[in-house]
PDB file of C-alpha atoms in Angstrom:
ATOM      1  CA  ILE V  28       2.441 -24.206  -3.011  1.00  0.00           C
ATOM      2  CA  LEU V  29       0.272 -21.808  -5.767  1.00  0.00           C
ATOM      3  CA  PHE V  30      -0.682 -19.296  -4.037  1.00  0.00           C
ATOM      4  CA  LYS V  31       1.273 -15.943  -2.633  1.00  0.00           C
ATOM      5  CA  PRO V  32      -0.906 -14.416  -0.042  1.00  0.00           C
ATOM      6  CA  ILE V  33      -0.357 -10.125  -0.208  1.00  0.00           C
ATOM      7  CA  VAL V  34      -2.194  -7.795   1.720  1.00  0.00           C
ATOM      8  CA  GLY V  35      -1.520  -3.645   0.591  1.00  0.00           C
ATOM      9  CA  GLY V  36      -2.403  -0.997   3.381  1.00  0.00           C
ATOM     10  CA  ASP V  37      -2.817   2.260   3.420  1.00  0.00           C
ATOM     11  CA  ALA V  38      -3.151   3.934   6.854  1.00  0.00           C
ATOM     12  CA  GLY V  39      -4.254   7.556   6.407  1.00  0.00           C
ATOM     13  CA  LEU V  40      -5.478   7.143  10.344  1.00  0.00           C
ATOM     14  CA  VAL V  41      -7.941  10.507  10.442  1.00  0.00           C
ATOM     15  CA  ASP V  42      -8.479  10.058   6.469  1.00  0.00           C
ATOM     16  CA  ASN V  43      -9.614   6.303   5.515  1.00  0.00           C
ATOM     17  CA  THR V  44      -7.176   3.223   6.834  1.00  0.00           C
ATOM     18  CA  PHE V  45      -7.860   0.285   4.233  1.00  0.00           C
ATOM     19  CA  PHE V  46      -6.329  -2.767   3.753  1.00  0.00           C
ATOM     20  CA  VAL V  47      -6.795  -5.407   0.952  1.00  0.00           C
ATOM     21  CA  PHE V  48      -6.069  -9.164   1.489  1.00  0.00           C
ATOM     22  CA  GLY V  49      -5.512 -11.005  -1.506  1.00  0.00           C
ATOM     23  CA  TYR V  50      -3.271 -13.813  -3.121  1.00  0.00           C
ATOM     24  CA  HIS V  51      -0.893 -13.693  -6.185  1.00  0.00           C
ATOM     25  CA  ASP V  52      -2.119 -17.137  -7.776  1.00  0.00           C
ATOM     26  CA  TYR V  53       0.551 -18.407  -9.617  1.00  0.00           C
ATOM     27  CA  VAL V  54      -0.744 -21.057 -11.910  1.00  0.00           C
ATOM     28  CA  ARG V  55      -2.866 -18.125 -13.740  1.00  0.00           C
ATOM     29  CA  ASP V  56      -0.755 -15.339 -12.979  1.00  0.00           C
ATOM     30  CA  LEU V  57      -3.322 -12.932 -11.144  1.00  0.00           C
ATOM     31  CA  TYR V  58      -4.341 -11.265  -7.994  1.00  0.00           C
ATOM     32  CA  VAL V  59      -7.143 -12.251  -6.357  1.00  0.00           C
ATOM     33  CA  VAL V  60      -8.497 -10.186  -3.796  1.00  0.00           C
ATOM     34  CA  VAL V  61     -10.823 -12.032  -1.111  1.00  0.00           C
ATOM     35  CA  GLY V  62     -11.379  -9.180   1.595  1.00  0.00           C
ATOM     36  CA  GLU V  63     -11.176  -6.006   2.951  1.00  0.00           C
ATOM     37  CA  TRP V  64     -11.081  -4.042   5.774  1.00  0.00           C
ATOM     38  CA  TYR V  65     -11.642   0.092   5.762  1.00  0.00           C
ATOM     39  CA  GLY V  66     -12.084   2.963   8.488  1.00  0.00           C
ATOM     40  CA  ASN V  67     -11.604   6.313  10.215  1.00  0.00           C
ATOM     41  CA  TYR V  68     -10.111   7.690  13.078  1.00  0.00           C
ATOM     42  CA  LYS V  69      -8.826   4.227  13.976  1.00  0.00           C
ATOM     43  CA  THR V  70      -6.271   3.954  16.802  1.00  0.00           C
ATOM     44  CA  LEU V  71      -2.961   1.548  15.845  1.00  0.00           C
ATOM     45  CA  ALA V  72      -4.483  -0.805  18.347  1.00  0.00           C
ATOM     46  CA  GLU V  73      -7.790  -1.377  16.311  1.00  0.00           C
ATOM     47  CA  ILE V  74      -5.529  -1.306  12.862  1.00  0.00           C
ATOM     48  CA  LYS V  75      -3.543  -4.146  14.064  1.00  0.00           C
ATOM     49  CA  GLU V  76      -6.722  -5.561  15.694  1.00  0.00           C
ATOM     50  CA  ALA V  77      -8.490  -5.577  12.004  1.00  0.00           C
ATOM     51  CA  TYR V  78      -5.323  -6.380   9.991  1.00  0.00           C
ATOM     52  CA  ASP V  79      -5.245  -9.479  12.090  1.00  0.00           C
ATOM     53  CA  GLU V  80      -8.571 -10.280  12.155  1.00  0.00           C
ATOM     54  CA  GLY V  81      -8.218  -9.687   8.190  1.00  0.00           C
ATOM     55  CA  VAL V  82      -5.628 -11.946   8.185  1.00  0.00           C
ATOM     56  CA  GLU V  83      -7.415 -15.001  10.412  1.00  0.00           C
ATOM     57  CA  ALA V  84     -10.249 -14.569   7.675  1.00  0.00           C
ATOM     58  CA  HIS V  85      -8.462 -14.587   4.952  1.00  0.00           C
ATOM     59  CA  PHE V  86      -5.616 -17.020   5.259  1.00  0.00           C
ATOM     60  CA  LYS V  87      -5.814 -18.616   8.521  1.00  0.00           C
ATOM     61  CA  ASP V  88      -4.222 -22.030   6.522  1.00  0.00           C
ATOM     62  CA  TRP V  89      -1.776 -20.439   4.549  1.00  0.00           C
ATOM     63  CA  LEU V  90       1.579 -19.006   4.936  1.00  0.00           C
ATOM     64  CA  ASP V  91       2.127 -15.864   6.364  1.00  0.00           C
ATOM     65  CA  PRO V  92       0.795 -13.245   3.891  1.00  0.00           C
ATOM     66  CA  GLU V  93       3.875 -10.524   2.609  1.00  0.00           C
ATOM     67  CA  THR V  94       2.144  -7.143   3.865  1.00  0.00           C
ATOM     68  CA  VAL V  95       3.162  -3.798   2.395  1.00  0.00           C
ATOM     69  CA  LEU V  96       1.715  -0.419   4.252  1.00  0.00           C
ATOM     70  CA  ASP V  97       1.611   3.289   3.186  1.00  0.00           C
ATOM     71  CA  ILE V  98       1.717   4.748   6.834  1.00  0.00           C
ATOM     72  CA  PHE V  99       3.598   7.667   8.836  1.00  0.00           C
ATOM     73  CA  ASP V 100       6.888   7.045  10.253  1.00  0.00           C
ATOM     74  CA  ILE V 101       5.700   7.445  13.902  1.00  0.00           C
ATOM     75  CA  ALA V 102       2.961   5.259  13.437  1.00  0.00           C
ATOM     76  CA  ALA V 103       5.300   2.923  11.434  1.00  0.00           C
ATOM     77  CA  TYR V 104       6.930   2.804  14.690  1.00  0.00           C
ATOM     78  CA  ASP V 105       4.950   1.816  16.874  1.00  0.00           C
ATOM     79  CA  LEU V 106       2.617  -0.513  15.047  1.00  0.00           C
ATOM     80  CA  ARG V 107       6.176  -2.183  14.504  1.00  0.00           C
ATOM     81  CA  HIS V 108       7.426  -1.939  18.353  1.00  0.00           C
ATOM     82  CA  GLU V 109       4.433  -1.269  20.161  1.00  0.00           C
ATOM     83  CA  HIS V 110       1.861  -3.848  18.457  1.00  0.00           C
ATOM     84  CA  GLU V 111       4.156  -6.278  16.955  1.00  0.00           C
ATOM     85  CA  MET V 112       2.916  -5.435  12.894  1.00  0.00           C
ATOM     86  CA  SER V 113       5.712  -6.899  10.591  1.00  0.00           C
ATOM     87  CA  PHE V 114       5.279  -4.922   7.396  1.00  0.00           C
ATOM     88  CA  GLY V 115       7.380  -3.925   4.802  1.00  0.00           C
ATOM     89  CA  ARG V 116       6.552  -0.209   2.707  1.00  0.00           C
ATOM     90  CA  PRO V 117       4.953   0.367  -0.467  1.00  0.00           C
ATOM     91  CA  ARG V 118       7.169   1.033  -3.595  1.00  0.00           C
ATOM     92  CA  LYS V 119       5.776   4.052  -4.555  1.00  0.00           C
ATOM     93  CA  ALA V 120       5.932   6.058  -7.997  1.00  0.00           C
ATOM     94  CA  LYS V 121       4.393   9.344  -8.607  1.00  0.00           C
ATOM     95  CA  VAL V 122       0.160   9.010  -8.701  1.00  0.00           C
ATOM     96  CA  GLU V 123       0.026   8.768 -12.204  1.00  0.00           C
ATOM     97  CA  GLU V 124       2.026   6.621 -13.158  1.00  0.00           C
ATOM     98  CA  THR V 125       0.477   4.311 -10.063  1.00  0.00           C
ATOM     99  CA  ILE V 126      -2.666   4.776 -11.434  1.00  0.00           C
ATOM    100  CA  SER V 127      -1.357   3.924 -14.593  1.00  0.00           C
ATOM    101  CA  PHE V 128      -0.191   0.023 -13.669  1.00  0.00           C
ATOM    102  CA  VAL V 129      -3.321  -0.702 -11.352  1.00  0.00           C
ATOM    103  CA  ARG V 130      -5.721   0.164 -14.937  1.00  0.00           C
ATOM    104  CA  ASP V 131      -2.684  -2.178 -17.166  1.00  0.00           C
ATOM    105  CA  CYS V 132      -3.934  -4.982 -14.848  1.00  0.00           C
ATOM    106  CA  PHE V 133      -6.952  -4.532 -15.051  1.00  0.00           C
ATOM    107  CA  ILE V 134      -6.723  -4.501 -18.795  1.00  0.00           C
ATOM    108  CA  ASN V 135      -4.684  -7.825 -19.097  1.00  0.00           C
ATOM    109  CA  ASP V 136      -6.722  -9.563 -16.482  1.00  0.00           C
ATOM    110  CA  LYS V 137      -4.534  -9.598 -13.953  1.00  0.00           C
ATOM    111  CA  VAL V 138      -7.081  -8.572 -10.688  1.00  0.00           C
ATOM    112  CA  LEU V 139     -10.201 -10.363  -9.841  1.00  0.00           C
ATOM    113  CA  ILE V 140     -12.164  -8.977  -6.773  1.00  0.00           C
ATOM    114  CA  HIS V 141     -14.635 -10.631  -4.803  1.00  0.00           C
ATOM    115  CA  SER V 142     -17.776  -8.822  -5.029  1.00  0.00           C
ATOM    116  CA  SER V 143     -17.862  -8.991  -1.091  1.00  0.00           C
ATOM    117  CA  CYS V 144     -15.080  -5.791  -1.041  1.00  0.00           C
ATOM    118  CA  GLU V 145     -17.877  -3.638  -2.050  1.00  0.00           C
ATOM    119  CA  ARG V 146     -16.267  -0.833  -1.034  1.00  0.00           C
ATOM    120  CA  LEU V 147     -12.810  -1.291  -3.098  1.00  0.00           C
ATOM    121  CA  ILE V 148     -15.562  -1.674  -6.029  1.00  0.00           C
ATOM    122  CA  TRP V 149     -17.172   1.631  -5.690  1.00  0.00           C
ATOM    123  CA  GLU V 150     -13.455   3.259  -5.529  1.00  0.00           C
ATOM    124  CA  LEU V 151     -12.158   1.770  -8.602  1.00  0.00           C
ATOM    125  CA  GLY V 152     -15.708   3.376 -10.137  1.00  0.00           C
ATOM    126  CA  ASN V 153     -15.584   6.143  -8.671  1.00  0.00           C
ATOM    127  CA  ALA V 154     -11.745   7.546  -8.267  1.00  0.00           C
ATOM    128  CA  ILE V 155     -11.227  10.754 -10.070  1.00  0.00           C
ATOM    129  CA  TRP V 156      -8.068  12.860 -10.619  1.00  0.00           C
ATOM    130  CA  ASN V 157      -7.861  15.882  -8.430  1.00  0.00           C
ATOM    131  CA  GLU V 158      -7.884  20.074 -11.133  1.00  0.00           C
ATOM    132  CA  ARG V 159      -3.998  19.298 -10.991  1.00  0.00           C
ATOM    133  CA  ARG V 160      -3.848  15.102 -12.058  1.00  0.00           C
ATOM    134  CA  THR V 161      -1.363  15.178  -8.700  1.00  0.00           C
ATOM    135  CA  GLU V 162      -3.566  12.939  -6.857  1.00  0.00           C
ATOM    136  CA  ILE V 163      -6.861  11.500  -6.420  1.00  0.00           C
ATOM    137  CA  SER V 164      -9.467  13.917  -5.610  1.00  0.00           C
ATOM    138  CA  ARG V 165     -10.162  14.275  -1.759  1.00  0.00           C
ATOM    139  CA  SER V 166     -14.068  14.944  -0.762  1.00  0.00           C
ATOM    140  CA  SER V 167     -15.605  15.366   2.130  1.00  0.00           C
ATOM    141  CA  LYS V 168     -18.410  12.782   1.185  1.00  0.00           C
ATOM    142  CA  GLN V 169     -15.980  10.634  -0.500  1.00  0.00           C
ATOM    143  CA  SER V 170     -12.309  10.153   1.234  1.00  0.00           C
ATOM    144  CA  HIS V 171      -9.269  10.264  -0.410  1.00  0.00           C
ATOM    145  CA  ARG V 172     -10.135   6.852  -2.227  1.00  0.00           C
ATOM    146  CA  ASP V 173      -7.660   4.344   0.371  1.00  0.00           C
ATOM    147  CA  GLY V 174      -9.009   1.105  -1.576  1.00  0.00           C
ATOM    148  CA  VAL V 175      -7.279   2.264  -4.884  1.00  0.00           C
ATOM    149  CA  MET V 176      -3.803   2.856  -3.370  1.00  0.00           C
ATOM    150  CA  ALA V 177      -4.133  -0.698  -0.681  1.00  0.00           C
ATOM    151  CA  LEU V 178      -4.595  -2.188  -3.770  1.00  0.00           C
ATOM    152  CA  ALA V 179      -1.930  -0.673  -6.363  1.00  0.00           C
ATOM    153  CA  TYR V 180       0.510  -1.045  -3.266  1.00  0.00           C
ATOM    154  CA  ALA V 181      -0.081  -5.259  -3.302  1.00  0.00           C
ATOM    155  CA  LEU V 182       0.080  -5.044  -7.212  1.00  0.00           C
ATOM    156  CA  ARG V 183       3.309  -4.108  -7.061  1.00  0.00           C
ATOM    157  CA  GLU V 184       4.485  -6.414  -4.100  1.00  0.00           C
ATOM    158  CA  VAL V 185       3.223  -9.611  -6.740  1.00  0.00           C
ATOM    159  CA  ARG V 186       6.584 -11.237  -8.955  1.00  0.00           C
ATOM    160  CA  TRP V 187       4.352 -11.349 -11.934  1.00  0.00           C
ATOM    161  CA  GLY V 188       5.343 -14.246 -13.959  1.00  0.00           C
ATOM    162  CA  SER V 189       6.815 -16.140 -11.136  1.00  0.00           C
ATOM    163  CA  ARG V 190       6.960 -19.515  -9.403  1.00  0.00           C
ATOM    164  CA  PRO V 191       7.245 -19.550  -5.610  1.00  0.00           C
ATOM    165  CA  GLU V 192      11.085 -20.461  -4.832  1.00  0.00           C
ATOM    166  CA  ASP V 193       9.726 -23.580  -2.507  1.00  0.00           C
ATOM    167  CA  VAL V 194       7.598 -25.087  -5.789  1.00  0.00           C
ATOM    168  CA  SER V 195      10.124 -27.308  -7.790  1.00  0.00           C
ATOM    169  CA  SER V 196      10.572 -26.670 -11.605  1.00  0.00           C
ATOM    170  CA  GLY V 197      12.704 -29.548 -12.085  1.00  0.00           C
ATOM    171  CA  LEU V 198      11.692 -31.881 -14.488  1.00  0.00           C
ATOM    172  CA  GLU V 199       9.897 -34.024 -12.216  1.00  0.00           C
ATOM    173  CA  PHE V 200       6.742 -35.031 -14.748  1.00  0.00           C
ATOM    174  CA  ASN V 201       6.472 -38.270 -12.804  1.00  0.00           C
ATOM    175  CA  LYS V 202       4.961 -36.331  -9.401  1.00  0.00           C
ATOM    176  CA  VAL V 203       2.440 -34.253 -11.595  1.00  0.00           C
ATOM    177  CA  ARG V 204       1.055 -37.460 -14.617  1.00  0.00           C
ATOM    178  CA  ARG V 205      -2.280 -38.641 -12.892  1.00  0.00           C
ATOM    179  CA  ASN V 206      -3.025 -41.401 -15.231  1.00  0.00           C
ATOM    180  CA  ARG V 207      -0.710 -44.215 -16.042  1.00  0.00           C
TER     181      ARG V 207
END
Protein backbone atom coordinates (compact mmCIF):
# COMPACT_ATOMS: atom_id res chain seq x y z
CA ILE A 1 0.00 0.00 0.00
CA LEU A 2 1.57 3.23 -1.13
CA PHE A 3 -1.34 5.55 -0.37
CA LYS A 4 -3.08 6.50 2.86
CA PRO A 5 -6.56 7.99 2.38
CA ILE A 6 -7.17 10.99 4.65
CA VAL A 7 -10.38 13.03 4.82
CA GLY A 8 -10.47 16.46 6.43
CA GLY A 9 -13.73 18.05 7.43
CA ASP A 10 -15.00 21.29 8.90
CA ALA A 11 -18.64 21.13 9.95
CA GLY A 12 -20.09 24.57 10.44
CA LEU A 13 -23.57 23.08 10.03
CA VAL A 14 -25.42 26.37 9.35
CA ASP A 15 -22.20 27.81 7.99
CA ASN A 16 -20.56 25.69 5.29
CA THR A 17 -19.75 22.08 6.03
CA PHE A 18 -16.84 20.96 3.89
CA PHE A 19 -15.07 17.65 3.26
CA VAL A 20 -11.75 17.29 1.46
CA PHE A 21 -11.13 13.76 0.17
CA GLY A 22 -7.47 13.02 -0.43
CA TYR A 23 -4.60 10.68 0.17
CA HIS A 24 -0.98 10.76 1.18
CA ASP A 25 1.18 9.41 -1.64
CA TYR A 26 4.10 7.89 0.27
CA VAL A 27 6.33 7.61 -2.78
CA ARG A 28 6.11 11.30 -3.68
CA ASP A 29 5.41 12.41 -0.08
CA LEU A 30 2.49 14.43 -1.37
CA TYR A 31 -1.12 14.98 -0.25
CA VAL A 32 -3.39 14.59 -3.28
CA VAL A 33 -6.91 16.04 -3.09
CA VAL A 34 -9.22 14.03 -5.33
CA GLY A 35 -12.63 15.33 -4.25
CA GLU A 36 -14.63 17.77 -2.20
CA TRP A 37 -18.12 18.18 -0.82
CA TYR A 38 -19.71 21.21 0.78
CA GLY A 39 -23.15 22.32 1.81
CA ASN A 40 -25.08 24.73 4.03
CA TYR A 41 -27.90 23.97 6.44
CA LYS A 42 -27.47 20.20 6.22
CA THR A 43 -28.71 17.75 8.80
CA LEU A 44 -26.30 15.33 10.42
CA ALA A 45 -27.88 12.53 8.39
CA GLU A 46 -27.22 14.48 5.17
CA ILE A 47 -23.64 15.16 6.24
CA LYS A 48 -23.06 11.46 6.98
CA GLU A 49 -24.60 10.50 3.63
CA ALA A 50 -22.38 12.98 1.76
CA TYR A 51 -19.33 11.66 3.61
CA ASP A 52 -20.21 8.04 2.77
CA GLU A 53 -20.79 8.91 -0.89
CA GLY A 54 -17.44 10.72 -1.06
CA VAL A 55 -15.60 7.81 0.54
CA GLU A 56 -17.29 5.36 -1.83
CA ALA A 57 -16.53 7.51 -4.88
CA HIS A 58 -12.88 8.19 -4.06
CA PHE A 59 -11.70 5.26 -1.92
CA LYS A 60 -13.92 2.37 -3.02
CA ASP A 61 -11.15 -0.22 -3.19
CA TRP A 62 -8.95 1.25 -0.45
CA LEU A 63 -8.83 0.95 3.26
CA ASP A 64 -11.17 3.11 5.29
CA PRO A 65 -9.78 6.62 5.36
CA GLU A 66 -8.38 8.33 8.40
CA THR A 67 -10.93 11.07 8.99
CA VAL A 68 -10.68 14.21 11.07
CA LEU A 69 -13.68 16.47 11.55
CA ASP A 70 -14.00 19.78 13.36
CA ILE A 71 -17.54 19.86 14.71
CA PHE A 72 -19.40 20.98 17.81
CA ASP A 73 -19.29 18.41 20.63
CA ILE A 74 -23.00 17.58 20.72
CA ALA A 75 -23.11 17.14 16.93
CA ALA A 76 -19.97 14.97 17.11
CA TYR A 77 -21.70 12.77 19.66
CA ASP A 78 -24.75 12.38 17.43
CA LEU A 79 -22.68 11.62 14.33
CA ARG A 80 -20.77 8.93 16.20
CA HIS A 81 -23.66 7.33 18.07
CA GLU A 82 -26.75 7.97 15.96
CA HIS A 83 -25.13 7.84 12.51
CA GLU A 84 -22.19 5.50 13.21
CA MET A 85 -19.59 7.79 11.69
CA SER A 86 -16.02 7.24 12.82
CA PHE A 87 -13.67 10.22 12.96
CA GLY A 88 -11.07 11.91 15.10
CA ARG A 89 -10.80 15.54 16.07
CA PRO A 90 -8.28 17.70 14.23
CA ARG A 91 -5.05 18.82 15.81
CA LYS A 92 -5.60 22.54 16.04
CA ALA A 93 -3.28 25.46 16.51
CA LYS A 94 -3.81 29.19 16.28
CA VAL A 95 -5.46 30.01 12.96
CA GLU A 96 -2.45 32.04 11.77
CA GLU A 97 -0.11 29.09 12.48
CA THR A 98 -2.48 26.69 10.71
CA ILE A 99 -2.67 28.88 7.61
CA SER A 100 1.12 29.26 7.62
CA PHE A 101 1.42 25.46 7.73
CA VAL A 102 -0.90 25.13 4.71
CA ARG A 103 1.07 27.79 2.84
CA ASP A 104 4.33 25.96 3.64
CA CYS A 105 2.85 22.76 2.21
CA PHE A 106 2.10 24.58 -1.04
CA ILE A 107 5.49 26.31 -1.13
CA ASN A 108 7.20 22.94 -0.69
CA ASP A 109 5.05 21.26 -3.38
CA LYS A 110 3.41 18.90 -0.87
CA VAL A 111 -0.17 19.40 -2.13
CA LEU A 112 -1.81 18.52 -5.43
CA ILE A 113 -5.48 19.38 -5.99
CA HIS A 114 -7.54 17.82 -8.76
CA SER A 115 -9.11 20.42 -11.05
CA SER A 116 -12.60 19.11 -10.23
CA CYS A 117 -12.24 20.60 -6.71
CA GLU A 118 -13.36 24.01 -7.95
CA ARG A 119 -14.72 25.33 -4.65
CA LEU A 120 -11.55 24.47 -2.72
CA ILE A 121 -9.38 26.04 -5.41
CA TRP A 122 -11.58 29.14 -5.37
CA GLU A 123 -11.42 29.40 -1.58
CA LEU A 124 -7.63 29.06 -1.55
CA GLY A 125 -7.38 31.91 -4.03
CA ASN A 126 -9.86 34.20 -2.29
CA ALA A 127 -9.53 33.69 1.46
CA ILE A 128 -8.53 36.81 3.39
CA TRP A 129 -7.87 37.59 7.04
CA ASN A 130 -10.33 39.48 9.19
CA GLU A 131 -9.16 42.92 10.33
CA ARG A 132 -7.53 41.55 13.50
CA ARG A 133 -5.86 38.60 11.68
CA THR A 134 -7.46 36.18 14.13
CA GLU A 135 -9.47 34.16 11.63
CA ILE A 136 -10.39 33.96 7.98
CA SER A 137 -12.83 36.72 7.12
CA ARG A 138 -16.52 35.83 7.17
CA SER A 139 -18.83 37.48 4.71
CA SER A 140 -22.39 36.64 3.80
CA LYS A 141 -21.42 36.35 0.12
CA GLN A 142 -18.33 34.24 0.50
CA SER A 143 -18.78 31.97 3.50
CA HIS A 144 -16.08 31.20 6.05
CA ARG A 145 -13.62 29.28 3.86
CA ASP A 146 -14.36 25.98 5.50
CA GLY A 147 -12.61 24.23 2.61
CA VAL A 148 -9.32 25.86 3.57
CA MET A 149 -9.70 24.61 7.13
CA ALA A 150 -10.80 21.12 6.01
CA LEU A 151 -7.64 20.95 3.91
CA ALA A 152 -5.56 22.18 6.84
CA TYR A 153 -6.96 19.48 9.13
CA ALA A 154 -6.20 16.78 6.55
CA LEU A 155 -2.66 18.08 6.01
CA ARG A 156 -2.01 17.98 9.76
CA GLU A 157 -2.79 14.24 9.71
CA VAL A 158 -0.24 13.41 7.02
CA ARG A 159 2.80 11.62 8.40
CA TRP A 160 5.30 13.39 6.18
CA GLY A 161 8.39 11.43 5.21
CA SER A 162 7.02 8.13 6.49
CA ARG A 163 6.06 4.82 4.96
CA PRO A 164 3.03 2.83 6.00
CA GLU A 165 3.67 0.46 8.86
CA ASP A 166 2.54 -2.56 6.84
CA VAL A 167 5.03 -1.95 4.00
CA SER A 168 8.31 -3.75 4.50
CA SER A 169 11.34 -1.54 4.77
CA GLY A 170 13.73 -4.50 4.84
CA LEU A 171 16.42 -5.38 2.36
CA GLU A 172 14.16 -7.46 0.15
CA PHE A 173 15.46 -6.06 -3.13
CA ASN A 174 14.65 -9.25 -4.98
CA LYS A 175 10.97 -8.34 -4.63
CA VAL A 176 11.42 -5.01 -6.40
CA ARG A 177 13.85 -6.14 -9.08
CA ARG A 178 12.14 -5.97 -12.46
CA ASN A 179 14.68 -7.63 -14.76
CA ARG A 180 17.19 -10.36 -14.12
